[in-house]
Coordinates of C-alpha atoms in Angstrom, one line a residue:
X1 CA 0.0 0.0 0.0
X2 CA 1.4 3.4 -1.0
X3 CA 1.4 5.9 1.9
X4 CA 1.4 9.6 1.7
X5 CA 4.2 11.9 3.0
X6 CA 4.2 12.6 6.8
X7 CA 3.9 16.4 6.0
X8 CA 0.3 15.8 4.8
X9 CA -0.6 14.8 8.4
X10 CA 0.0 18.4 9.4
X11 CA -2.6 20.0 7.0
X12 CA -6.2 19.5 6.0
X13 CA -8.0 20.1 2.8
X14 CA -8.5 23.8 2.3
X15 CA -11.9 24.8 3.9
X16 CA -13.3 26.4 0.7
X17 CA -12.3 23.3 -1.4
X18 CA -14.4 21.1 1.0
X19 CA -17.3 23.6 1.5
X20 CA -17.7 24.4 -2.1
X21 CA -18.3 20.8 -2.9
X22 CA -21.3 21.0 -0.6
X23 CA -22.5 24.2 -2.3
X24 CA -22.1 22.6 -5.7
X25 CA -24.1 19.6 -4.6
X26 CA -26.9 21.9 -3.3
X27 CA -26.9 23.7 -6.7
X28 CA -27.1 20.3 -8.5
X29 CA -30.1 19.5 -6.4
X30 CA -31.8 22.7 -7.7
X31 CA -31.3 24.8 -4.5
X32 CA -30.8 28.5 -5.3
X33 CA -27.6 29.0 -3.3
X34 CA -26.1 32.5 -3.2
X35 CA -22.3 32.3 -2.6
X36 CA -21.1 35.1 -0.5
X37 CA -18.1 33.2 0.7
X38 CA -15.4 33.5 -1.9
X39 CA -13.3 36.6 -2.8
X40 CA -13.1 35.8 -6.5
X41 CA -13.8 38.9 -8.5
X42 CA -16.9 38.4 -10.7
X43 CA -16.1 41.6 -12.7
X44 CA -14.1 41.4 -16.0
X45 CA -10.7 43.0 -16.6
X46 CA -10.6 46.1 -18.7
X47 CA -11.2 45.5 -22.5
X48 CA -7.7 46.7 -23.3
X49 CA -6.2 43.9 -21.2
X50 CA -8.2 41.2 -23.0
X51 CA -7.3 42.8 -26.3
X52 CA -3.6 42.8 -25.5
X53 CA -3.7 39.1 -24.6
X54 CA -5.6 38.3 -27.9
X55 CA -3.0 40.2 -30.0
X56 CA -0.2 38.4 -28.2
X57 CA -1.4 35.1 -29.5
X58 CA 0.0 35.9 -32.9
X59 CA 3.5 36.9 -31.7
X60 CA 6.3 34.6 -32.8
X61 CA 7.3 33.7 -29.3
X62 CA 3.8 33.5 -27.8
X63 CA 3.8 29.7 -27.2
X64 CA 7.4 29.1 -26.1
X65 CA 8.7 28.6 -22.6
X66 CA 9.0 31.9 -20.9
X67 CA 11.7 33.3 -18.6
X68 CA 11.5 32.5 -15.0
X69 CA 11.7 36.2 -14.3
X70 CA 9.0 37.2 -16.7
X71 CA 9.2 39.7 -19.6
X72 CA 11.4 42.7 -18.9
X73 CA 8.5 45.0 -19.9
X74 CA 6.3 43.2 -17.3
X75 CA 8.8 43.9 -14.5
X76 CA 9.1 47.5 -15.7
X77 CA 5.3 47.8 -15.5
X78 CA 5.4 46.5 -12.0
X79 CA 8.1 48.9 -11.0
X80 CA 6.2 51.8 -12.6
X81 CA 3.1 50.7 -10.7
X82 CA 4.9 50.9 -7.3
X83 CA 6.5 54.2 -8.2
X84 CA 3.2 55.8 -9.4
X85 CA 1.0 54.5 -6.6
X86 CA 3.3 54.1 -3.6
X87 CA 6.2 56.3 -4.4
X88 CA 8.5 53.3 -4.0
X89 CA 11.5 53.0 -6.3
X90 CA 12.4 49.5 -7.4
X91 CA 15.0 48.1 -9.8
X92 CA 13.0 46.1 -12.3
X93 CA 15.9 43.8 -13.0
X94 CA 16.9 42.9 -9.5
X95 CA 14.1 43.8 -7.0
X96 CA 10.9 42.4 -8.6
X97 CA 10.0 38.8 -9.4
X98 CA 6.7 38.1 -11.2
X99 CA 4.7 35.2 -9.8
X100 CA 1.9 33.0 -10.9
X101 CA -0.3 34.6 -8.3
X102 CA 0.9 35.8 -4.9
X103 CA -0.3 32.5 -3.3
X104 CA 2.6 30.8 -5.1
X105 CA 4.9 33.3 -3.4
X106 CA 3.8 32.2 0.0
X107 CA 5.2 28.7 -0.7
X108 CA 8.3 30.0 -2.6
X109 CA 9.2 32.4 0.3
X110 CA 8.7 29.7 2.9
X111 CA 10.9 27.2 1.0
X112 CA 13.6 29.8 0.4
X113 CA 14.0 30.9 4.0
X114 CA 12.7 28.3 6.4
X115 CA 14.4 25.3 7.8
X116 CA 12.8 22.5 9.7
X117 CA 12.0 23.7 13.2
X118 CA 12.2 27.4 12.4
X119 CA 9.4 29.4 13.9
X120 CA 7.0 31.6 11.9
X121 CA 4.8 34.4 13.4
X122 CA 1.3 34.1 11.9
X123 CA -1.7 36.4 12.4
X124 CA -4.8 35.1 14.2
X125 CA -7.1 35.8 12.5
X126 CA -5.3 35.6 9.1
X127 CA -5.1 33.9 5.8
X128 CA -5.1 30.1 6.4
X129 CA -2.4 29.4 3.8
X130 CA 0.3 31.0 6.0
X131 CA -0.1 28.3 8.6
X132 CA -0.6 25.4 6.2
X133 CA 2.5 26.2 4.1
X134 CA 4.5 26.7 7.3
X135 CA 3.5 23.2 8.3
X136 CA 4.2 21.7 4.9
X137 CA 7.8 23.0 5.0
X138 CA 8.1 21.5 8.5
X139 CA 8.5 24.9 10.2
X140 CA 6.5 25.7 13.3
X141 CA 3.5 28.1 13.3
X142 CA 3.5 30.5 16.2
X143 CA 0.2 32.5 16.2
X144 CA 0.1 36.1 17.4
X145 CA -3.2 37.7 18.4
X146 CA -5.1 40.4 16.5
X147 CA -8.1 41.8 18.2
X148 CA -10.7 44.5 17.4
X149 CA -9.7 46.6 20.5
X150 CA -6.3 47.0 18.9
X151 CA -7.7 47.7 15.4
X152 CA -6.5 44.2 14.4
X153 CA -2.8 45.2 14.7
X154 CA 0.0 43.3 16.4
X155 CA 0.6 43.9 20.1
X156 CA 4.3 44.6 20.0
X157 CA 4.7 44.7 23.8
X158 CA 3.2 41.2 24.0
X159 CA 5.4 40.0 21.1
X160 CA 8.6 41.3 22.8
X161 CA 7.8 39.2 25.9
X162 CA 7.9 36.0 23.8
X163 CA 11.0 33.9 23.1
X164 CA 11.8 35.0 19.5
X165 CA 15.1 33.3 19.2
X166 CA 13.8 30.7 16.7
X167 CA 11.5 33.0 14.8
X168 CA 12.7 33.4 11.2
X169 CA 9.7 35.0 9.4
X170 CA 6.6 37.0 10.2
X171 CA 3.5 37.1 8.0
X172 CA 1.5 40.3 8.0
X173 CA -1.3 41.4 5.6
X174 CA -2.4 45.1 5.4
X175 CA -5.0 45.9 4.4
X176 CA -5.9 43.0 6.6
X177 CA -7.7 39.9 5.4
X178 CA -10.3 39.0 6.7
X179 CA -11.1 42.0 8.9
X180 CA -10.5 44.8 6.4
X181 CA -8.4 46.8 8.9
X182 CA -6.1 49.2 7.1
X183 CA -2.4 49.5 7.7
X184 CA -0.6 52.8 8.6
X185 CA 3.0 54.0 8.0
X186 CA 3.4 54.0 11.8
X187 CA 2.5 50.3 11.9
X188 CA 4.9 49.5 9.0
X189 CA 7.7 51.4 10.7
X190 CA 7.1 49.3 13.9
X191 CA 7.2 46.1 11.9
X192 CA 10.4 47.0 10.1
X193 CA 12.0 48.0 13.4
X194 CA 10.8 44.7 15.0
X195 CA 12.2 42.7 12.1
X196 CA 15.6 44.5 12.2
X197 CA 15.9 44.1 16.0
X198 CA 15.2 40.4 16.0
X199 CA 16.6 39.4 12.6
X200 CA 13.1 38.4 11.3
X201 CA 12.0 38.6 7.7
X202 CA 8.7 40.5 7.5
X203 CA 6.5 39.7 4.6
X204 CA 3.5 41.9 3.9
X205 CA 0.9 40.3 1.7
X206 CA -0.8 43.3 0.0
X207 CA -3.4 42.3 -2.6
X208 CA -6.3 44.5 -1.4
X209 CA -4.7 48.0 -1.4
X210 CA -6.9 49.5 -4.1
X211 CA -10.3 48.0 -3.1
X212 CA -12.4 50.7 -1.3
X213 CA -9.2 52.2 0.0
X214 CA -8.4 55.9 -0.2
X215 CA -5.0 55.5 1.2
X216 CA -3.0 52.7 -0.4
X217 CA 0.2 51.9 1.4
X218 CA 3.2 49.6 1.0
X219 CA 5.6 48.5 3.7
X220 CA 8.4 49.3 1.3
X221 CA 7.6 53.0 1.8
X222 CA 9.4 52.8 5.1
X223 CA 13.1 53.7 5.1
X224 CA 15.2 50.6 5.4
X225 CA 12.3 48.2 4.8
X226 CA 14.1 46.4 2.0
X227 CA 16.7 45.2 4.5
X228 CA 14.2 43.1 6.3
X229 CA 11.0 43.0 4.4
X230 CA 9.4 41.5 1.3
X231 CA 6.0 42.5 -0.1
X232 CA 3.7 40.3 -2.1
X233 CA 1.1 41.9 -4.4
X234 CA -1.3 40.7 -7.1
X235 CA -3.4 41.8 -10.1
X236 CA -6.2 39.4 -9.0
X237 CA -8.3 41.8 -7.0
X238 CA -6.8 45.1 -8.3
X239 CA -7.6 44.4 -12.0
X240 CA -10.1 41.5 -11.8
X241 CA -7.6 39.0 -13.1
X242 CA -7.8 36.3 -10.4
X243 CA -7.9 33.4 -12.9
X244 CA -5.0 34.8 -14.8
X245 CA -2.7 34.2 -11.9
X246 CA -0.4 37.2 -11.9
X247 CA 1.4 38.3 -8.8
X248 CA 4.8 39.7 -7.8
X249 CA 7.2 39.8 -4.9
X250 CA 9.4 42.9 -4.2
X251 CA 12.5 43.3 -2.1
X252 CA 16.2 43.6 -2.2
X253 CA 18.2 41.6 -4.7
X254 CA 19.6 39.1 -2.2
X255 CA 16.1 38.2 -1.0
X256 CA 14.6 38.1 -4.5
X257 CA 17.4 35.9 -5.7
X258 CA 16.6 33.4 -2.9
X259 CA 13.0 33.2 -4.0
X260 CA 14.0 32.9 -7.7
X261 CA 16.2 29.9 -6.8
X262 CA 13.1 28.1 -5.6
X263 CA 10.8 29.3 -8.3
X264 CA 13.1 28.4 -11.2
X265 CA 13.0 24.8 -10.0
X266 CA 9.2 24.6 -9.8
X267 CA 7.9 26.2 -13.0
X268 CA 8.8 27.4 -16.5
X269 CA 7.6 30.9 -16.5
X270 CA 4.2 32.7 -17.0
X271 CA 2.3 32.3 -20.2
X272 CA 3.3 35.0 -22.7
X273 CA -0.2 36.2 -23.5
X274 CA -1.1 36.6 -19.8
X275 CA 2.1 38.7 -19.3
X276 CA 1.1 40.9 -22.2
X277 CA -2.3 41.4 -20.7
X278 CA -0.8 42.2 -17.3
X279 CA 1.5 44.8 -18.8
X280 CA -1.6 46.6 -20.2
X281 CA -3.5 46.3 -16.9
X282 CA -0.6 48.0 -15.0
X283 CA -1.0 51.0 -17.4
X284 CA -4.5 51.8 -16.3
X285 CA -5.0 55.0 -14.3
X286 CA -6.8 55.9 -11.1
X287 CA -10.1 56.2 -13.0
X288 CA -10.0 52.4 -13.3
X289 CA -10.0 52.0 -9.5
X290 CA -12.7 54.7 -9.1
X291 CA -15.0 52.8 -11.5
X292 CA -14.4 49.5 -9.6
X293 CA -14.9 51.1 -6.3
X294 CA -18.2 52.7 -7.3
X295 CA -19.5 49.2 -7.9
X296 CA -18.1 47.8 -4.7
X297 CA -19.5 50.7 -2.7
X298 CA -23.0 49.9 -3.8
X299 CA -22.5 46.3 -3.0
X300 CA -21.0 47.0 0.4
X301 CA -23.9 49.2 1.4
X302 CA -26.3 46.3 0.6
X303 CA -24.1 43.9 2.5
X304 CA -24.3 46.3 5.5
X305 CA -28.1 46.0 5.2
X306 CA -27.9 42.2 5.1
X307 CA -25.5 42.1 8.1
X308 CA -28.0 44.3 10.0
X309 CA -30.8 41.8 9.2
X310 CA -28.6 39.2 11.0
X311 CA -28.2 41.6 13.9
X312 CA -24.4 41.8 13.2
X313 CA -22.2 44.8 13.9
X314 CA -19.4 45.9 11.6
X315 CA -16.8 48.7 10.9
X316 CA -18.0 50.9 8.0
X317 CA -14.4 52.2 7.6
X318 CA -12.9 48.9 6.8
X319 CA -11.4 48.4 3.3
X320 CA -10.9 45.5 0.9
X321 CA -13.1 43.0 -0.8
X322 CA -15.0 41.8 2.3
X323 CA -17.3 42.8 5.2
X324 CA -16.2 41.4 8.5
X325 CA -19.2 41.3 10.8
X326 CA -19.5 40.4 14.5
X327 CA -22.3 38.1 15.4
X328 CA -24.8 39.1 18.1
X329 CA -24.0 38.0 21.7
X330 CA -25.1 34.5 22.6
X331 CA -24.2 32.7 19.4
X332 CA -21.7 30.0 20.4
X333 CA -20.4 28.9 17.0
X334 CA -19.8 30.9 13.8
X335 CA -19.7 27.6 11.8
X336 CA -23.0 26.4 13.2
X337 CA -24.5 29.8 12.4
X338 CA -23.4 29.9 8.8
X339 CA -24.4 26.2 8.3
X340 CA -27.9 27.1 9.6
X341 CA -28.1 30.1 7.2
X342 CA -26.9 27.8 4.3
X343 CA -29.5 25.2 5.1
X344 CA -32.5 27.5 5.8
X345 CA -31.8 30.4 3.4
X346 CA -29.5 28.9 0.8
X347 CA -26.9 31.6 1.4
X348 CA -23.2 30.7 1.9
X349 CA -21.2 33.0 4.2
X350 CA -17.7 32.4 5.5
X351 CA -17.3 31.6 9.2
X352 CA -14.6 33.7 10.9
X353 CA -13.1 30.6 12.6
X354 CA -11.4 29.4 9.4
X355 CA -9.1 32.3 9.8
X356 CA -8.1 31.4 13.4
X357 CA -9.6 31.1 16.9
X358 CA -9.9 34.9 17.1
X359 CA -12.4 34.7 14.3
X360 CA -14.9 33.0 16.5
X361 CA -18.0 35.1 16.8
X362 CA -17.5 36.7 13.4
X363 CA -18.6 36.0 9.8
X364 CA -17.2 37.3 6.5
X365 CA -19.2 38.5 3.5
X366 CA -17.6 38.7 0.0
X367 CA -18.4 41.7 -2.2
X368 CA -18.0 39.5 -5.3
X369 CA -21.7 39.2 -5.6
X370 CA -24.0 41.3 -7.9
X371 CA -26.3 43.8 -6.4
X372 CA -29.3 41.8 -7.6
X373 CA -28.1 38.7 -5.7
X374 CA -27.4 40.7 -2.5
X375 CA -30.9 42.2 -2.7
X376 CA -32.3 38.6 -3.2
X377 CA -30.4 37.5 -0.1
X378 CA -31.8 40.4 1.9
X379 CA -35.3 39.5 0.7
X380 CA -34.9 35.9 2.0
X381 CA -34.8 37.3 5.5

């Protein structure tokens, strides 16, 4: 009998992979399920992006293996994007590495910097992949608390009281997923100082900066950040290109080279046409974000109404692609609550517990649902 690797004992199937099978089965049975769980943009990329990809199909080199580092003009576009929107200067040849989605980067970074037994600081609540990838590479997940009373930011005094001698890497994500709490330059300065003091690599996962956010920030705006920090970003949410799988990691050449060493042994470069489309997307101006955010604002206002129907409370100043809502007092289990809503109202909402124990008592709504569907959901209550 063929057995699986021991590392698989440390992780479970991704929650959404399992839960969406249940949703698909309900749909197959004719039940009108409205999916408010997944943050997969339902809007299309700009027409110029699709046209650029279409034209690229007829280029001589369109169907060849591509460079592990992507096209030079793609890296240049990414550098221009950071300069124009964050005021961050990056060398497109040495400080940027295109990725097939930023989720790929979580694994590559972990393989590049973590040895067995190294410890990793992971936010609770936070993106579940940080913990699962940490376990897969046989490092140790050490969770740090984020709570509403501290605006979902790390408690540095509490962190300083811990034994940090084995900590090699710290995951942060601002704007924060799932809560929508925004970052600040002051927070990023504290993170950079913390990383420098304890020789910890700080990685900011930053895919939500331009969704309902009037103040986009990058950790790389902090003086000296490149010494101890990497930043992941993505075109998935910013330009409605989730299925295209275009992301990037930015940092100093030594850190980027380490990630490239892993990446170059795991894939053969991003498809040419997708790169050409991404180049065009990165040229879009602020009017693109304004147009998208008009749509998301209308949807979010409706989600607020739905959350109020469920007697939830929420922060109207949060940013990003979700609404993080606190359940009313007396509800013992977020998962039991959303399962009941799914069964009785055929609406799928994400329970906060999949993001960590501090997510208990919360649920998360996605804005990747049409206004008509949200209005229908409201009507079901």
